[in-house]
Tab-separated table of C-alpha atoms in Angstrom:
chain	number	residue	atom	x	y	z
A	15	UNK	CA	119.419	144.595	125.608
A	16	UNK	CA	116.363	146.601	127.274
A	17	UNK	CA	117.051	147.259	130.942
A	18	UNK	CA	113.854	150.254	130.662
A	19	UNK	CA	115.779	152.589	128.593
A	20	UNK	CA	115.614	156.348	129.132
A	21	UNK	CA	111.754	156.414	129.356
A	22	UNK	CA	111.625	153.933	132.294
A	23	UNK	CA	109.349	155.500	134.893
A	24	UNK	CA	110.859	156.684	138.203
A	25	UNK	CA	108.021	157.567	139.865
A	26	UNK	CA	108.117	154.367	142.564
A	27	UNK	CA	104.835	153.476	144.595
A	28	UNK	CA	105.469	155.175	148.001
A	29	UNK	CA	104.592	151.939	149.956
A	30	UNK	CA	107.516	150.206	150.862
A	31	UNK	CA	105.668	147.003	150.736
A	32	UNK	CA	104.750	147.516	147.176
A	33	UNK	CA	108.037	148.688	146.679
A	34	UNK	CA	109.407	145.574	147.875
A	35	UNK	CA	106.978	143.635	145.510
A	36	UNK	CA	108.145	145.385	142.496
A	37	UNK	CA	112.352	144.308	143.529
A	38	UNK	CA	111.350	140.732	143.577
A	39	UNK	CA	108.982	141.299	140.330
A	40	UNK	CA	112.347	142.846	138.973
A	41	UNK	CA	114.770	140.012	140.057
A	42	UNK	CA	112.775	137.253	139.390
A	43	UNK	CA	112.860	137.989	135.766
A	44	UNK	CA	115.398	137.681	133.815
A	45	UNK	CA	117.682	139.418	132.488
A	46	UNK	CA	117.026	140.980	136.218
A	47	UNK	CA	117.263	144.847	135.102
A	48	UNK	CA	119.340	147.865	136.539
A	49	UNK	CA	117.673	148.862	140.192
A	50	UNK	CA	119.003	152.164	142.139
A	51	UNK	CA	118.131	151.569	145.874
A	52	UNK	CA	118.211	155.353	147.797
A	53	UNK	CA	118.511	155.016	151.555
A	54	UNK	CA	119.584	157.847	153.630
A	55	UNK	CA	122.507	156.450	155.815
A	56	UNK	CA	124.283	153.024	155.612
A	57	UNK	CA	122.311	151.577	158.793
A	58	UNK	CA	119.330	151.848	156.668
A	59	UNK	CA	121.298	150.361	153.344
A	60	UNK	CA	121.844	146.860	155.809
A	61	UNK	CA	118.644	147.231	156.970
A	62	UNK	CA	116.791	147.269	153.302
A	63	UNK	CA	119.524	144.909	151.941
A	64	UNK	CA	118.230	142.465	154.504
A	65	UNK	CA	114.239	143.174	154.178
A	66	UNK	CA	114.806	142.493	150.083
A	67	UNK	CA	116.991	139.533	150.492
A	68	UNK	CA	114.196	137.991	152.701
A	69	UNK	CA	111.175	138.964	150.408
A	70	UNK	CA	113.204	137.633	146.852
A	71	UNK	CA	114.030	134.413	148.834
A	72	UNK	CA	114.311	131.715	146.248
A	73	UNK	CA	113.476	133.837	142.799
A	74	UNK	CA	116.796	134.611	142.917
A	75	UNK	CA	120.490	134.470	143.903
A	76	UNK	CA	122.152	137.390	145.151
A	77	UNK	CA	126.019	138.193	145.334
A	78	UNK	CA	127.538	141.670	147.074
A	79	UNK	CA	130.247	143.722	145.454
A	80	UNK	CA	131.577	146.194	147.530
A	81	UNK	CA	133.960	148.781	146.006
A	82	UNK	CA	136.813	149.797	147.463
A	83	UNK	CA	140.115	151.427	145.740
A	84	UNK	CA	142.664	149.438	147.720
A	85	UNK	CA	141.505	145.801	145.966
A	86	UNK	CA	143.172	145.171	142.161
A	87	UNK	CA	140.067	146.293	140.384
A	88	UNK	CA	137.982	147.209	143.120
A	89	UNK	CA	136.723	150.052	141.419
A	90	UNK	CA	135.497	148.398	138.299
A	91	UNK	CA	132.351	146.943	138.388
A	92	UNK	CA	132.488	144.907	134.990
A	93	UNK	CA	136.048	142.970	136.171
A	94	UNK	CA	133.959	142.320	139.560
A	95	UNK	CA	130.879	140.662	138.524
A	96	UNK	CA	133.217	138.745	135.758
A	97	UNK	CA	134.615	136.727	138.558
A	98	UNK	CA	131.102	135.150	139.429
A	99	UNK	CA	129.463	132.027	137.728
A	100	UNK	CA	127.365	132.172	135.067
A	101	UNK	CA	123.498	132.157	136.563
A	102	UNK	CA	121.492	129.349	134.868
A	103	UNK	CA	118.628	131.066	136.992
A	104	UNK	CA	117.707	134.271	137.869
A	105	UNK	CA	120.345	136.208	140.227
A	106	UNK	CA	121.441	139.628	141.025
A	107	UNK	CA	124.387	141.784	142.460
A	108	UNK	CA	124.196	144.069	145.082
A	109	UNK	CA	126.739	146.983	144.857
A	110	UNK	CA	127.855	148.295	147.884
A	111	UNK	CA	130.493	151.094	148.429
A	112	UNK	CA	129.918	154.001	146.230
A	113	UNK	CA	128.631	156.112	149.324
A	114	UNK	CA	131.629	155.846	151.235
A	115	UNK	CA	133.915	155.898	147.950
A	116	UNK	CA	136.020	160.035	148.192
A	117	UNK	CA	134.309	162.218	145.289
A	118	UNK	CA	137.008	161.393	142.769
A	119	UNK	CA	137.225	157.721	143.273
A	120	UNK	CA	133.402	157.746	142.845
A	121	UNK	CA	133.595	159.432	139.621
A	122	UNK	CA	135.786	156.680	138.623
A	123	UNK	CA	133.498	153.689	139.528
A	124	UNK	CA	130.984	155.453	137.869
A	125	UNK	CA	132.735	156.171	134.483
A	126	UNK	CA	133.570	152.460	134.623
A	127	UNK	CA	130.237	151.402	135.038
A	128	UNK	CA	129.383	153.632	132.019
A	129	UNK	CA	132.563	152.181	129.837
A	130	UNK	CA	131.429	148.462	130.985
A	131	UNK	CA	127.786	149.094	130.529
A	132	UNK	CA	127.331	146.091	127.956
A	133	UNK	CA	129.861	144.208	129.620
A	134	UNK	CA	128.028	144.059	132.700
A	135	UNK	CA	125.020	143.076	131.531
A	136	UNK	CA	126.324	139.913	129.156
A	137	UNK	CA	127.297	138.481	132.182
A	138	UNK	CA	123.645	137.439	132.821
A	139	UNK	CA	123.065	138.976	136.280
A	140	UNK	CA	120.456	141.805	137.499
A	141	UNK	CA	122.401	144.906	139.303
A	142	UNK	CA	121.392	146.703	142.131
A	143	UNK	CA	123.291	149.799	143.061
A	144	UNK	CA	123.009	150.767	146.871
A	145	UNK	CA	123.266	154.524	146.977
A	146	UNK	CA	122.356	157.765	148.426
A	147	UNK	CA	120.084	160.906	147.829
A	148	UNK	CA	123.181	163.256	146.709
A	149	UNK	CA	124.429	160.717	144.773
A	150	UNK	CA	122.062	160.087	142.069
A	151	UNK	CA	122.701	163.234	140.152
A	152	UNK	CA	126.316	162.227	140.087
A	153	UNK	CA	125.190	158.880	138.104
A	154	UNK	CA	123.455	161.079	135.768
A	155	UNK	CA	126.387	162.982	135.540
A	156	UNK	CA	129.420	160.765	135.076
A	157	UNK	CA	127.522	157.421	134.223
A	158	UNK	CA	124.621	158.797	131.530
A	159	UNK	CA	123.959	155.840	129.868
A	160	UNK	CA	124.715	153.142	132.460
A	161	UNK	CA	121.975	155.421	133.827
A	162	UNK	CA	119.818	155.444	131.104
A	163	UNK	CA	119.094	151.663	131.306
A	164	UNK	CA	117.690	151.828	134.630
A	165	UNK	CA	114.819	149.935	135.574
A	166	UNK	CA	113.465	151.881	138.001
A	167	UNK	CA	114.839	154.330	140.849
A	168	UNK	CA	113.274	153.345	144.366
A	169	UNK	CA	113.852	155.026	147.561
A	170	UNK	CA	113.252	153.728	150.907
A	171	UNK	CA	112.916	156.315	153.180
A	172	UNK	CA	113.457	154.761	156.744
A	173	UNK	CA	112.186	156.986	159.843
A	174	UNK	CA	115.646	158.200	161.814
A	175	UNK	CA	117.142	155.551	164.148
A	176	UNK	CA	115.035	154.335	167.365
A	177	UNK	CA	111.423	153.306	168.037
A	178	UNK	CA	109.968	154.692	164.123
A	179	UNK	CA	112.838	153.025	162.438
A	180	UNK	CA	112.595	149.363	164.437
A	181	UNK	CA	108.471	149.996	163.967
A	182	UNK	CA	109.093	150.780	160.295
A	183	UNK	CA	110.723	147.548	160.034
A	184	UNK	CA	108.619	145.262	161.751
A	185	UNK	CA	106.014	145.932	159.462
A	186	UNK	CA	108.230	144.836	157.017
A	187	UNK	CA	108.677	141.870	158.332
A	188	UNK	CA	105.551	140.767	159.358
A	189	UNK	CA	104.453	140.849	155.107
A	190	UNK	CA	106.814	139.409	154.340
A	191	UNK	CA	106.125	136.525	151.796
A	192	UNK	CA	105.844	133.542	154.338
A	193	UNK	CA	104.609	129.687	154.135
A	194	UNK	CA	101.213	130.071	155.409
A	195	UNK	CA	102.347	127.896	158.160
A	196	UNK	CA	104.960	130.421	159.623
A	197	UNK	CA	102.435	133.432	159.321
A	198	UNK	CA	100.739	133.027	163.096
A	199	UNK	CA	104.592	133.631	164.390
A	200	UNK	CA	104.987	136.260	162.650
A	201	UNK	CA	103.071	138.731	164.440
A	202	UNK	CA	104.209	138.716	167.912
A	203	UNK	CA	108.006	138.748	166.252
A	204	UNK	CA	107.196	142.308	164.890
A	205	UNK	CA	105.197	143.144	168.209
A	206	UNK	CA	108.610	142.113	170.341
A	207	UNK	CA	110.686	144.276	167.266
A	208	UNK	CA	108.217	147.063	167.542
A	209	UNK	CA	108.490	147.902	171.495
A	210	UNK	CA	112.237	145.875	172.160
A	211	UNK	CA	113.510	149.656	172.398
A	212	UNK	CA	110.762	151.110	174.571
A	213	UNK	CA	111.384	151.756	178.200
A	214	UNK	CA	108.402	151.357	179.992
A	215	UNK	CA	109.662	152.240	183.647
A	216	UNK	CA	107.772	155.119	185.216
């Protein structure tokens, strides 16, 4: 199994359109590869989640994990993804959690990640794992070779919440792989996003 190995390139395009280009290159394929998603706060995570679900459309299915030490398992991300169906097409799990996980409790999902490496990956499904800045040295860390199979590293880095952030966004949306048909509404949509947090009173 080749998920990009230790020589997979990190160096992402800066453009988060490209960016977005390269996840549904990723998840279309199968198997779908190991993805690491950086955003800086969780309101950006939903955000993103939602701007790559919209641009992968149909290429493929995606299920969430989130992990969370008070469900039987819920830290264990091979006994998770074991519960799904089989994909007879190309389809992917997000994995949500490991931000908000307490240090040690993290370093547990991780190690089991790392233990269930191959397990995960038999199951047929591509795995993108939500996380933050701080975090990634911690894969490297307590994870090494779940790391090591990355395909890429991508980070997303949203402007802080308001007017940048909902301007950021609409941009997003309005490239968004479309119908040609539905492209003429899509401009004044991302106009309306753009500005719906302006006050224009004097």
């Amino acid at each position: 199994l080749s998920l990009g190995g230790p020589d997979a390139v990190d160096e992402s395009p800066a453009d988060p359109e490209k960016q977005l280009r390269l996840i549904v290159r990723y998840l279309g394929a199968r198997p779908g590869g190991l993805l690491f998603i950086v955003t800086a706060d969780s309101d950006a995570e939903r955000s993103m989640a939602e701007e790559v679900r919209a641009w992968v459309g149909e290429k493929a299915s995606i299920l969430d994990v989130t992990l969370a030490p008070d469900a039987p398992d819920g830290l264990v991300l091979a006994r998770r993804i074991s519960d799904f169906p089989t994909p007879s097409s190309p389809a992917a799990v997000f994995v949500f959690g490991l931000a908000g996980l307490p240090a040690e409790q993290r370093r547990q999902a991780l190690q089991a990640m790392n233990w269930g490496r191959e397990r995960i990956f038999t199951y047929g499904y591509g795995v993108v794992l939500w996380i933050r800045p701080g975090i990634l040295p911690e894969v490297g860390e307590f994870a090494p070779d779940f790391y090591s199979w990355r395909s890429d590293v991508l980070e997303f880095a949203l402007p802080a919440a308001g007017p940048d952030r909902e301007a950021f966004l609409a941009r997003l949306y309005l490239f968004r792989p479309a119908a040609v048909d539905s492209r003429p509404h899509r401009y004044p949509d991302s106009v309306a996003q753009t500005y719906r947090l302006m006050d224009f009173r004097c």
